[in-house]
Amino acid sequence: MKKTVFVTGATSGFGKAIATRFAKEGHNLIITGRRKERLEALKDQLGSEYGVKVSAFELDVRDKEQVKHVAEALTASQSSLDILVNNAGLASGLAAVDEGELSDWDLMIDTNIKGLLYVSKMLLPLLKQSALPHIFNIGSTAGKTAYKNGNVYCATKFAVDALSQSMRIDLLPYKIKVTAVNPGMAETEFSIVRFKGDEQRAQKVYDDLKPLQAEDIAEVVYYCASLPPHVCINDLTLTCTNQANAIYTLRDSELKR
Ligand code: NDP
Ligand code: 8X3
């Protein structure tokens, strides 16, 4: 069955890979993000390569009015919506709690928690009309175990975990699947954003190991979305083989065999 999939943060990393994975299987896409040129380029690419219908909306998930506008535009055009992927998010900075920047904290809380809530709430009326509605929330291993200097970023991902559990309960009467996908370190623009454009520092995070790739997360999301209607993966954590959890990571030079 052809579905319509709404992805936040589709201009890069996981979001772009998830949109591409669904397009490859013939599903229609609604892609969103702040960087308009990237969105338009992805829209053209997915449309021409896979022949699927792709709508693109410039959207900052922190902006309630923009989220409302997108939801209204979809309703007005009688768009269907089956799968919502709450992926947009970021880390900004990596500092001890007594040294962190308030502006970084606001940015992470507004994007990772409030943005996810605004998008979910305003798209729920459309999702409820789907025969098989499904919400994916992209959490993190940082939302399972706190790590040094991770404080506020970890807190936002713990919040995503709590919200996923709550959504699963609150939306049970509508039989809406809610899947939390919690990746460990993955090579995207994430670390470049966290370290504010310092590419060398970002690259060091992935030194001497093979991290997850965006396509790995896309594969897992697609798998969860492809299960029979009566099966829901509620919570799924994946890491690269070099990582045990948010704290313990093996560099290949430390390998004991
Ligand atoms: P990227 O930086 O590659 O992608 C982040 C995406 O989020 C971009 O498309 C960006 O689009 C979008 N975004 C950021 N802020 C906003 C905003 N205010 N409104 C709308 N879109 C926004 O990183 P990842 O793909 O790695 O990150 C995706 C998600 O995965 C995040 O929630 C992150 O916390 C989580 N995650 C990442 C891990 C990693 O190691 N990479 C591991 C575990 C979880 P634009 O700038 O165009 O708006
Ligand atoms: C992103 C993974 O370990 O950098 O959520 O926090 S980590």
mmCIF file of C-alpha atoms and ligand atoms in Angstrom:
data_model
loop_
_atom_site.group_PDB
_atom_site.id
_atom_site.type_symbol
_atom_site.label_atom_id
_atom_site.label_comp_id
_atom_site.label_asym_id
_atom_site.label_seq_id
_atom_site.Cartn_x
_atom_site.Cartn_y
_atom_site.Cartn_z
ATOM 1 C CA MET A 1 0.000 0.000 0.000
ATOM 2 C CA LYS A 2 1.327 3.420 -0.970
ATOM 3 C CA LYS A 3 1.725 5.644 2.083
ATOM 4 C CA THR A 4 2.391 9.334 2.667
ATOM 5 C CA VAL A 5 5.357 10.017 4.920
ATOM 6 C CA PHE A 6 6.062 13.371 6.596
ATOM 7 C CA VAL A 7 9.700 13.895 7.627
ATOM 8 C CA THR A 8 11.070 16.777 9.691
ATOM 9 C CA GLY A 9 14.720 17.698 9.160
ATOM 10 C CA ALA A 10 14.879 16.112 5.712
ATOM 11 C CA THR A 11 17.669 18.377 4.445
ATOM 12 C CA SER A 12 20.480 16.272 5.906
ATOM 13 C CA GLY A 13 21.530 13.106 7.711
ATOM 14 C CA PHE A 14 18.852 10.703 8.957
ATOM 15 C CA GLY A 15 15.902 12.717 7.640
ATOM 16 C CA LYS A 16 17.241 12.818 4.096
ATOM 17 C CA ALA A 17 18.119 9.100 4.186
ATOM 18 C CA ILE A 18 14.687 8.184 5.621
ATOM 19 C CA ALA A 19 12.879 10.201 2.929
ATOM 20 C CA THR A 20 15.015 8.539 0.257
ATOM 21 C CA ARG A 21 14.389 5.033 1.672
ATOM 22 C CA PHE A 22 10.609 5.473 1.561
ATOM 23 C CA ALA A 23 10.721 7.088 -1.896
ATOM 24 C CA LYS A 24 12.694 4.094 -3.172
ATOM 25 C CA GLU A 25 9.751 1.869 -2.206
ATOM 26 C CA GLY A 26 7.259 4.111 -4.023
ATOM 27 C CA HIS A 27 5.817 6.010 -1.047
ATOM 28 C CA ASN A 28 4.885 9.688 -1.280
ATOM 29 C CA LEU A 29 6.786 12.212 0.789
ATOM 30 C CA ILE A 30 6.235 15.483 2.576
ATOM 31 C CA ILE A 31 9.723 16.770 3.316
ATOM 32 C CA THR A 32 10.458 19.687 5.622
ATOM 33 C CA GLY A 33 13.410 21.620 7.021
ATOM 34 C CA ARG A 34 14.792 25.139 7.178
ATOM 35 C CA ARG A 35 17.233 25.036 4.251
ATOM 36 C CA LYS A 36 15.015 25.687 1.235
ATOM 37 C CA GLU A 37 17.548 25.011 -1.534
ATOM 38 C CA ARG A 38 18.369 21.579 -0.125
ATOM 39 C CA LEU A 39 14.676 20.767 0.194
ATOM 40 C CA GLU A 40 13.951 21.750 -3.392
ATOM 41 C CA ALA A 41 16.953 19.745 -4.639
ATOM 42 C CA LEU A 42 15.808 16.654 -2.709
ATOM 43 C CA LYS A 43 12.238 17.096 -3.908
ATOM 44 C CA ASP A 44 13.395 17.175 -7.558
ATOM 45 C CA GLN A 45 15.768 14.248 -7.068
ATOM 46 C CA LEU A 46 13.259 11.939 -5.348
ATOM 47 C CA GLY A 47 10.482 12.873 -7.757
ATOM 48 C CA SER A 48 12.532 12.199 -10.876
ATOM 49 C CA GLU A 49 14.461 9.174 -9.609
ATOM 50 C CA TYR A 50 11.565 7.269 -8.027
ATOM 51 C CA GLY A 51 8.477 8.819 -9.659
ATOM 52 C CA VAL A 52 6.830 9.522 -6.294
ATOM 53 C CA LYS A 53 4.869 12.606 -5.260
ATOM 54 C CA VAL A 54 7.006 14.880 -3.091
ATOM 55 C CA SER A 55 5.803 18.068 -1.387
ATOM 56 C CA ALA A 56 8.352 20.321 0.305
ATOM 57 C CA PHE A 57 7.707 22.890 3.033
ATOM 58 C CA GLU A 58 10.270 25.228 4.506
ATOM 59 C CA LEU A 59 9.670 24.649 8.209
ATOM 60 C CA ASP A 60 11.366 25.595 11.442
ATOM 61 C CA VAL A 61 9.793 23.217 13.970
ATOM 62 C CA ARG A 62 10.306 25.807 16.745
ATOM 63 C CA ASP A 63 7.871 28.161 15.067
ATOM 64 C CA LYS A 64 4.275 27.316 16.085
ATOM 65 C CA GLU A 65 2.792 29.516 13.366
ATOM 66 C CA GLN A 66 4.844 27.855 10.628
ATOM 67 C CA VAL A 67 3.869 24.402 11.890
ATOM 68 C CA LYS A 68 0.212 25.455 11.948
ATOM 69 C CA HIS A 69 0.500 26.856 8.431
ATOM 70 C CA VAL A 70 1.924 23.571 7.090
ATOM 71 C CA ALA A 71 -0.814 21.529 8.815
ATOM 72 C CA GLU A 72 -3.482 23.858 7.378
ATOM 73 C CA ALA A 73 -1.972 23.693 3.891
ATOM 74 C CA LEU A 74 -2.017 19.883 4.005
ATOM 75 C CA THR A 75 -5.612 19.858 5.222
ATOM 76 C CA ALA A 76 -6.671 22.349 2.543
ATOM 77 C CA SER A 77 -5.092 20.230 -0.188
ATOM 78 C CA GLN A 78 -6.755 17.104 1.258
ATOM 79 C CA SER A 79 -3.386 15.476 1.659
ATOM 80 C CA SER A 80 -3.264 12.090 3.321
ATOM 81 C CA LEU A 81 -0.750 11.367 6.062
ATOM 82 C CA ASP A 82 0.196 7.914 7.315
ATOM 83 C CA ILE A 83 3.655 8.200 8.851
ATOM 84 C CA LEU A 84 5.165 11.097 10.777
ATOM 85 C CA VAL A 85 8.918 10.993 11.377
ATOM 86 C CA ASN A 86 9.907 13.437 14.130
ATOM 87 C CA ASN A 87 13.578 13.627 13.245
ATOM 88 C CA ALA A 88 14.558 17.326 13.283
ATOM 89 C CA GLY A 89 16.937 17.966 16.143
ATOM 90 C CA LEU A 90 20.394 18.943 17.192
ATOM 91 C CA ALA A 91 23.023 19.215 19.852
ATOM 92 C CA SER A 92 24.582 22.626 20.355
ATOM 93 C CA GLY A 93 27.763 22.686 22.425
ATOM 94 C CA LEU A 94 29.289 20.135 24.795
ATOM 95 C CA ALA A 95 30.038 21.792 28.120
ATOM 96 C CA ALA A 96 29.659 21.153 31.831
ATOM 97 C CA VAL A 97 26.359 22.288 33.286
ATOM 98 C CA ASP A 98 27.998 25.226 35.089
ATOM 99 C CA GLU A 99 29.655 26.402 31.878
ATOM 100 C CA GLY A 100 27.013 25.830 29.196
ATOM 101 C CA GLU A 101 25.533 28.665 27.108
ATOM 102 C CA LEU A 102 21.903 29.524 27.845
ATOM 103 C CA SER A 103 21.323 30.139 24.138
ATOM 104 C CA ASP A 104 22.479 26.568 23.353
ATOM 105 C CA TRP A 105 20.122 25.185 25.977
ATOM 106 C CA ASP A 106 17.163 27.156 24.591
ATOM 107 C CA LEU A 107 17.960 26.032 21.052
ATOM 108 C CA MET A 108 18.067 22.328 21.984
ATOM 109 C CA ILE A 109 14.988 22.428 24.202
ATOM 110 C CA ASP A 110 12.976 24.451 21.677
ATOM 111 C CA THR A 111 13.915 22.179 18.760
ATOM 112 C CA ASN A 112 14.175 18.701 20.238
ATOM 113 C CA ILE A 113 11.269 18.853 22.683
ATOM 114 C CA LYS A 114 8.922 21.711 21.847
ATOM 115 C CA GLY A 115 9.335 21.324 18.082
ATOM 116 C CA LEU A 116 8.516 17.625 18.264
ATOM 117 C CA LEU A 117 5.427 18.429 20.332
ATOM 118 C CA TYR A 118 4.170 21.198 18.020
ATOM 119 C CA VAL A 119 4.542 19.057 14.909
ATOM 120 C CA SER A 120 2.928 16.009 16.516
ATOM 121 C CA LYS A 121 -0.037 17.908 17.921
ATOM 122 C CA MET A 122 -0.782 19.823 14.757
ATOM 123 C CA LEU A 123 -0.489 16.813 12.450
ATOM 124 C CA LEU A 124 -2.465 14.425 14.637
ATOM 125 C CA PRO A 125 -5.859 15.332 13.149
ATOM 126 C CA LEU A 126 -4.542 14.267 9.726
ATOM 127 C CA LEU A 127 -2.805 11.163 11.066
ATOM 128 C CA LYS A 128 -6.004 10.031 12.770
ATOM 129 C CA GLN A 129 -7.623 9.788 9.338
ATOM 130 C CA SER A 130 -5.070 7.227 8.176
ATOM 131 C CA ALA A 131 -5.941 3.518 8.166
ATOM 132 C CA LEU A 132 -2.491 2.674 9.623
ATOM 133 C CA PRO A 133 -1.063 5.711 11.398
ATOM 134 C CA HIS A 134 2.494 5.557 12.711
ATOM 135 C CA ILE A 135 4.702 8.084 14.518
ATOM 136 C CA PHE A 136 8.480 7.719 14.703
ATOM 137 C CA ASN A 137 10.381 9.780 17.263
ATOM 138 C CA ILE A 138 14.134 9.900 16.784
ATOM 139 C CA GLY A 139 15.607 9.711 20.268
ATOM 140 C CA SER A 140 19.197 8.726 21.044
ATOM 141 C CA THR A 141 21.411 6.580 23.233
ATOM 142 C CA ALA A 142 21.871 9.998 24.897
ATOM 143 C CA GLY A 143 18.229 9.628 25.970
ATOM 144 C CA LYS A 144 18.974 6.351 27.763
ATOM 145 C CA THR A 145 22.251 7.154 29.550
ATOM 146 C CA ALA A 146 23.599 10.617 30.361
ATOM 147 C CA TYR A 147 27.244 11.307 29.529
ATOM 148 C CA LYS A 148 29.825 13.888 30.598
ATOM 149 C CA ASN A 149 28.949 17.381 29.357
ATOM 150 C CA GLY A 150 25.881 16.021 27.553
ATOM 151 C CA ASN A 151 23.490 17.441 30.212
ATOM 152 C CA VAL A 152 20.867 19.430 28.263
ATOM 153 C CA TYR A 153 21.148 17.469 25.018
ATOM 154 C CA CYS A 154 20.735 14.246 27.018
ATOM 155 C CA ALA A 155 17.788 15.784 28.872
ATOM 156 C CA THR A 156 16.044 16.608 25.592
ATOM 157 C CA LYS A 157 16.475 13.022 24.417
ATOM 158 C CA PHE A 158 15.288 11.640 27.776
ATOM 159 C CA ALA A 159 12.257 13.842 27.149
ATOM 160 C CA VAL A 160 11.783 12.288 23.706
ATOM 161 C CA ASP A 161 11.810 8.886 25.413
ATOM 162 C CA ALA A 162 9.166 10.022 27.927
ATOM 163 C CA LEU A 163 7.059 11.629 25.201
ATOM 164 C CA SER A 164 7.198 8.470 23.099
ATOM 165 C CA GLN A 165 5.965 6.420 26.066
ATOM 166 C CA SER A 166 3.221 8.972 26.749
ATOM 167 C CA MET A 167 2.135 9.203 23.125
ATOM 168 C CA ARG A 168 1.854 5.434 22.971
ATOM 169 C CA ILE A 169 -0.577 5.551 25.892
ATOM 170 C CA ASP A 170 -2.537 8.671 24.923
ATOM 171 C CA LEU A 171 -2.886 7.620 21.282
ATOM 172 C CA LEU A 172 -3.790 4.002 21.994
ATOM 173 C CA PRO A 173 -7.530 4.715 21.554
ATOM 174 C CA TYR A 174 -6.717 5.717 17.957
ATOM 175 C CA LYS A 175 -4.458 2.689 17.364
ATOM 176 C CA ILE A 176 -1.545 4.896 16.388
ATOM 177 C CA LYS A 177 1.791 3.086 16.424
ATOM 178 C CA VAL A 178 4.542 5.029 18.199
ATOM 179 C CA THR A 179 8.115 3.897 17.670
ATOM 180 C CA ALA A 180 11.094 5.495 19.381
ATOM 181 C CA VAL A 181 14.319 4.900 17.452
ATOM 182 C CA ASN A 182 17.434 5.574 19.542
ATOM 183 C CA PRO A 183 20.668 5.623 17.558
ATOM 184 C CA GLY A 184 24.167 5.860 18.935
ATOM 185 C CA MET A 185 26.899 7.838 17.212
ATOM 186 C CA ALA A 186 26.245 8.282 13.524
ATOM 187 C CA GLU A 187 28.220 10.195 10.933
ATOM 188 C CA THR A 188 26.022 13.023 9.694
ATOM 189 C CA GLU A 189 26.268 16.795 10.083
ATOM 190 C CA PHE A 190 25.332 16.296 13.761
ATOM 191 C CA SER A 191 28.829 16.838 15.214
ATOM 192 C CA ILE A 192 29.604 19.728 12.853
ATOM 193 C CA VAL A 193 26.439 21.416 14.166
ATOM 194 C CA ARG A 194 27.279 20.525 17.787
ATOM 195 C CA PHE A 195 30.768 22.034 17.432
ATOM 196 C CA LYS A 196 29.478 25.042 15.492
ATOM 197 C CA GLY A 197 31.249 24.396 12.215
ATOM 198 C CA ASP A 198 34.541 23.033 13.619
ATOM 199 C CA GLU A 199 34.871 20.157 11.136
ATOM 200 C CA GLN A 200 38.168 18.888 12.537
ATOM 201 C CA ARG A 201 36.730 18.511 16.024
ATOM 202 C CA ALA A 202 33.624 16.898 14.570
ATOM 203 C CA GLN A 203 35.672 14.375 12.615
ATOM 204 C CA LYS A 204 37.562 13.337 15.774
ATOM 205 C CA VAL A 205 34.334 11.887 17.223
ATOM 206 C CA TYR A 206 34.470 9.182 14.550
ATOM 207 C CA ASP A 207 38.243 8.598 14.574
ATOM 208 C CA ASP A 208 39.379 4.985 14.374
ATOM 209 C CA LEU A 209 35.930 3.366 14.283
ATOM 210 C CA LYS A 210 33.080 2.887 11.860
ATOM 211 C CA PRO A 211 30.057 4.788 13.141
ATOM 212 C CA LEU A 212 26.470 4.232 12.049
ATOM 213 C CA GLN A 213 25.581 5.800 8.714
ATOM 214 C CA ALA A 214 22.335 7.664 8.047
ATOM 215 C CA GLU A 215 21.240 4.835 5.746
ATOM 216 C CA ASP A 216 21.434 2.380 8.684
ATOM 217 C CA ILE A 217 18.884 4.411 10.618
ATOM 218 C CA ALA A 218 16.706 4.748 7.505
ATOM 219 C CA GLU A 219 16.754 0.968 7.060
ATOM 220 C CA VAL A 220 15.626 0.433 10.658
ATOM 221 C CA VAL A 221 12.818 2.993 10.370
ATOM 222 C CA TYR A 222 11.679 1.426 7.108
ATOM 223 C CA TYR A 223 11.733 -2.048 8.671
ATOM 224 C CA CYS A 224 9.598 -0.903 11.628
ATOM 225 C CA ALA A 225 7.160 0.747 9.216
ATOM 226 C CA SER A 226 6.882 -2.434 7.134
ATOM 227 C CA LEU A 227 5.706 -4.784 9.882
ATOM 228 C CA PRO A 228 2.134 -6.139 9.880
ATOM 229 C CA PRO A 229 -0.593 -3.829 11.274
ATOM 230 C CA HIS A 230 -0.823 -5.740 14.565
ATOM 231 C CA VAL A 231 2.932 -5.456 15.323
ATOM 232 C CA CYS A 232 4.572 -2.333 16.728
ATOM 233 C CA ILE A 233 8.211 -1.960 17.701
ATOM 234 C CA ASN A 234 7.875 0.461 20.591
ATOM 235 C CA ASP A 235 11.470 1.253 21.354
ATOM 236 C CA LEU A 236 14.585 0.371 19.430
ATOM 237 C CA THR A 237 18.201 1.228 20.244
ATOM 238 C CA LEU A 238 20.938 0.723 17.669
ATOM 239 C CA THR A 239 24.627 1.493 17.838
ATOM 240 C CA CYS A 240 27.630 0.743 15.696
ATOM 241 C CA THR A 241 29.513 -2.383 16.777
ATOM 242 C CA ASN A 242 32.192 -0.158 18.332
ATOM 243 C CA GLN A 243 29.731 1.296 20.839
ATOM 244 C CA ALA A 244 28.087 -0.260 23.917
ATOM 245 C CA ASN A 245 26.072 2.759 25.053
ATOM 246 C CA ALA A 246 26.360 6.554 25.205
ATOM 247 C CA ILE A 247 29.503 6.281 27.353
ATOM 248 C CA TYR A 248 31.508 3.236 26.267
ATOM 249 C CA THR A 249 33.067 3.335 22.822
ATOM 250 C CA LEU A 250 35.846 1.179 21.381
ATOM 251 C CA ARG A 251 38.462 2.685 19.044
ATOM 252 C CA ASP A 252 39.759 -0.048 16.719
ATOM 253 C CA SER A 253 43.334 0.466 17.982
ATOM 254 C CA GLU A 254 42.089 -0.693 21.437
ATOM 255 C CA LEU A 255 40.685 -3.978 20.115
ATOM 256 C CA LYS A 256 41.786 -6.911 22.304
ATOM 257 C CA ARG A 257 41.962 -9.573 19.611
HETATM 258 P P1 NDP B 1 21.986 16.466 10.849
HETATM 259 O O1 NDP B 1 22.589 17.710 11.404
HETATM 260 O O2 NDP B 1 22.666 15.841 9.669
HETATM 261 O O3 NDP B 1 20.460 16.726 10.491
HETATM 262 C C1 NDP B 1 19.617 17.431 11.354
HETATM 263 C C2 NDP B 1 18.355 17.829 10.614
HETATM 264 O O4 NDP B 1 17.508 18.515 11.540
HETATM 265 C C3 NDP B 1 18.633 18.754 9.464
HETATM 266 O O5 NDP B 1 17.883 18.340 8.347
HETATM 267 C C4 NDP B 1 18.156 20.101 9.960
HETATM 268 O O6 NDP B 1 17.593 20.815 8.871
HETATM 269 C C5 NDP B 1 17.046 19.688 10.926
HETATM 270 N N1 NDP B 1 16.753 20.727 11.901
HETATM 271 C C6 NDP B 1 17.552 21.208 12.882
HETATM 272 N N2 NDP B 1 16.927 22.201 13.536
HETATM 273 C C7 NDP B 1 15.702 22.341 12.941
HETATM 274 C C8 NDP B 1 14.607 23.199 13.158
HETATM 275 N N3 NDP B 1 14.599 24.140 14.102
HETATM 276 N N4 NDP B 1 13.511 23.061 12.359
HETATM 277 C C9 NDP B 1 13.497 22.128 11.395
HETATM 278 N N5 NDP B 1 14.499 21.300 11.136
HETATM 279 C C10 NDP B 1 15.597 21.407 11.901
HETATM 280 O O7 NDP B 1 21.928 15.438 12.061
HETATM 281 P P2 NDP B 1 21.288 13.972 12.189
HETATM 282 O O8 NDP B 1 20.677 13.523 10.944
HETATM 283 O O9 NDP B 1 22.317 13.135 12.813
HETATM 284 O O10 NDP B 1 20.175 14.250 13.288
HETATM 285 C C11 NDP B 1 18.821 13.893 13.137
HETATM 286 C C12 NDP B 1 18.237 13.530 14.494
HETATM 287 O O11 NDP B 1 18.922 12.406 14.990
HETATM 288 C C13 NDP B 1 18.378 14.596 15.563
HETATM 289 O O12 NDP B 1 17.181 14.619 16.316
HETATM 290 C C14 NDP B 1 19.551 14.109 16.423
HETATM 291 O O13 NDP B 1 19.455 14.587 17.726
HETATM 292 C C15 NDP B 1 19.327 12.623 16.330
HETATM 293 N N6 NDP B 1 20.470 11.760 16.601
HETATM 294 C C16 NDP B 1 21.659 11.899 15.936
HETATM 295 C C17 NDP B 1 22.710 11.030 16.184
HETATM 296 C C18 NDP B 1 24.043 11.181 15.541
HETATM 297 O O14 NDP B 1 25.055 10.725 16.125
HETATM 298 N N7 NDP B 1 24.132 11.739 14.335
HETATM 299 C C19 NDP B 1 22.548 9.901 17.116
HETATM 300 C C20 NDP B 1 21.255 9.860 17.773
HETATM 301 C C21 NDP B 1 20.270 10.730 17.493
HETATM 302 P P3 NDP B 1 17.726 22.387 8.622
HETATM 303 O O15 NDP B 1 19.027 22.839 9.224
HETATM 304 O O16 NDP B 1 17.664 22.528 7.131
HETATM 305 O O17 NDP B 1 16.516 22.937 9.281
HETATM 306 C C1 8X3 B 2 23.673 11.732 19.265
HETATM 307 C C2 8X3 B 2 24.613 10.680 19.760
HETATM 308 O O1 8X3 B 2 26.289 10.145 21.559
HETATM 309 O O2 8X3 B 2 26.641 12.169 20.310
HETATM 310 O O3 8X3 B 2 22.454 11.666 19.913
HETATM 311 O O4 8X3 B 2 24.885 12.068 21.909
HETATM 312 S S1 8X3 B 2 25.650 11.311 20.931
#
